[in-house]
Coordinates of C-alpha atoms in Angstrom, one line a residue:
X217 CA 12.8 35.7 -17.3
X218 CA 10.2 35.6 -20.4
X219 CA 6.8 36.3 -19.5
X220 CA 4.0 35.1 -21.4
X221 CA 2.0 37.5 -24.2
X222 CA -1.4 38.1 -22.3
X223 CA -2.8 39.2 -25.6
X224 CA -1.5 35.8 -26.9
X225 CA -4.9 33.2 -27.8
X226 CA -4.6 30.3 -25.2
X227 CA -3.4 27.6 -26.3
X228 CA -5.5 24.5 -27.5
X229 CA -6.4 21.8 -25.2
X230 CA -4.4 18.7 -25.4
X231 CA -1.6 16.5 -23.5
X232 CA 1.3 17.3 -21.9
X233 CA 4.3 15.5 -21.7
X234 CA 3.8 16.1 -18.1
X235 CA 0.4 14.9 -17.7
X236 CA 1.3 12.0 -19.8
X237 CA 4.0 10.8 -17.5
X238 CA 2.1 11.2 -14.7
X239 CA -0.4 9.1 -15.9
X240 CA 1.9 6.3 -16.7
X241 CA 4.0 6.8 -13.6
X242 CA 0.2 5.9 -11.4
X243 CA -0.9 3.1 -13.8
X244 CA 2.7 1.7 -13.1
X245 CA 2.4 1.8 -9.3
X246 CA -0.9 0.6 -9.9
X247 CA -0.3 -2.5 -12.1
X248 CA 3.0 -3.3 -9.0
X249 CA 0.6 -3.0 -6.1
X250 CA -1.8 -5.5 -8.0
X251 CA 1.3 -7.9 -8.4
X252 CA 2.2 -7.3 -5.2
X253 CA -0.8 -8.0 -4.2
X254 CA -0.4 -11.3 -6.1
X255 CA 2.7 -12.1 -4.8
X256 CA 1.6 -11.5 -1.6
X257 CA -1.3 -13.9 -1.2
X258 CA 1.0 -16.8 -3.2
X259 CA 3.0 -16.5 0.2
X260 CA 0.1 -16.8 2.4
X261 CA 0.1 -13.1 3.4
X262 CA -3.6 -12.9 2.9
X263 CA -4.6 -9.3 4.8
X264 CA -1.5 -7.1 3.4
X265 CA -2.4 -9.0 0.1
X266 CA -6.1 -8.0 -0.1
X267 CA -4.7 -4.5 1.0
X268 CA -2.6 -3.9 -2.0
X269 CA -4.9 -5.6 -4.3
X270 CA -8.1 -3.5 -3.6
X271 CA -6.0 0.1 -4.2
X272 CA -4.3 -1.7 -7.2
X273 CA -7.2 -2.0 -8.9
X274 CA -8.5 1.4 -7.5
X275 CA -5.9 3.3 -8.8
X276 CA -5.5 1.4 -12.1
X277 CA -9.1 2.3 -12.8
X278 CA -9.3 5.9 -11.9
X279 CA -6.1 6.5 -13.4
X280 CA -7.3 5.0 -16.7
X281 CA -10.2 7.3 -16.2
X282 CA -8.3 10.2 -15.8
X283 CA -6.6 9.7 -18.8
X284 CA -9.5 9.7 -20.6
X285 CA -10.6 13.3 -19.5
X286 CA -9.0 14.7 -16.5
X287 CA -11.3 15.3 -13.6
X288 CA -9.9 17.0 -10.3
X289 CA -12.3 14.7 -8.0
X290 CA -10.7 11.3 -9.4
X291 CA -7.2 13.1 -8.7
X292 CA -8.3 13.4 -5.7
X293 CA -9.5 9.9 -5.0
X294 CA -6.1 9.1 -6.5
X295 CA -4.3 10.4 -4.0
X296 CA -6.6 9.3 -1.2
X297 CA -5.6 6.1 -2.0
X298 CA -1.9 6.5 -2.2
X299 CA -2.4 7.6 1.3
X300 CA -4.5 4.9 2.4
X301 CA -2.2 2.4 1.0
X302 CA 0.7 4.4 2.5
X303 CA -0.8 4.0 5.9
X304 CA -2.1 0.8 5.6
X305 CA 0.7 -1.7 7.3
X306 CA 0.0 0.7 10.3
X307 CA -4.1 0.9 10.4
X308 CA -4.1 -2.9 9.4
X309 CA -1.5 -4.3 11.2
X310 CA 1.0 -5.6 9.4
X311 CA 3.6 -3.6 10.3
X312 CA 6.3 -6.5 11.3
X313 CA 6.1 -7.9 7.9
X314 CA 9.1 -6.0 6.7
X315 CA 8.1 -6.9 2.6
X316 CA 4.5 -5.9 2.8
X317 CA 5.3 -2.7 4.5
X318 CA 8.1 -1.6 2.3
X319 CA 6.0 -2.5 -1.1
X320 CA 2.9 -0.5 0.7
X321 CA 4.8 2.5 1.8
X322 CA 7.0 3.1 -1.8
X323 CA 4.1 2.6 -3.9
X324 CA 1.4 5.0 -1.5
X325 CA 4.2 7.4 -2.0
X326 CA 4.5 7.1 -5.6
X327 CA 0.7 7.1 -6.0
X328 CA 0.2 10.1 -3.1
X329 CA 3.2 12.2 -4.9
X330 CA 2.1 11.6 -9.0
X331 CA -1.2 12.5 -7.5
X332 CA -0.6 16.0 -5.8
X333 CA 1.8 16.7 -9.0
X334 CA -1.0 16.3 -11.2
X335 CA -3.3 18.2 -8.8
X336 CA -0.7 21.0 -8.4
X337 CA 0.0 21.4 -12.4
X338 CA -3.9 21.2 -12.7
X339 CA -3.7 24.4 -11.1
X340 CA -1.0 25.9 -13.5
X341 CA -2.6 28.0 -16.0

């Protein structure tokens, strides 16, 4: 196994293919829970509607805001809301709605998993 020169000069700052798809993979699950969300209110599902909606946008925004310069704290509200949206047919009860729940749970996972990625390469030197 090759071990890095520790007499090496770091390397500049700048993206990672890593980083990058990251990003994109949480602006995706973003932009589907906001057409979820759309979908979901065309169908008169108005509370699992305004549930994906509001984390939608959330996670578009900070995630557009991460890309811009990474910040740990928005990571972290990242994830938050992957969870929250994970959890949300549960705390909100919707539960029965087999559609809702399935969109809320696959995209809080995507969101809470690109998240702690992110977070856990954060930590790599």
């Amino acid at each position: 196994m090759a071990h890095a020169n520790p007499h090496a000069p770091p390397s500049p700052p700048g993206w990672r293919t890593d980083e990058i798809l990251l990003g994109a993979l949480q602006h995706a699950a973003g932009v589907a829970l906001v057409l979820a969300a759309w979908i979901l209110i065309l169908v008169d599902l108005g509370r699992p509607g305004a549930s994906a909606l509001l984390p939608g946008l959330l996670v578009l925004g900070l995630s557009t805001a991460n890309q811009l310069r990474f910040r740990v704290v928005l990571e972290r509200a990242i994830a938050l809301t992957g969870a929250w949206t994970l959890l949300a047919p549960w705390m909100l009860g919707f539960a029965a709605n087999d559609v809702a729940t399935w969109a809320h749970v696959t995209l809080g996972c995507v969101i809470l998993a690109s998240a702690l990625a992110s977070l856990r390469l954060a930590r790599k030197p």
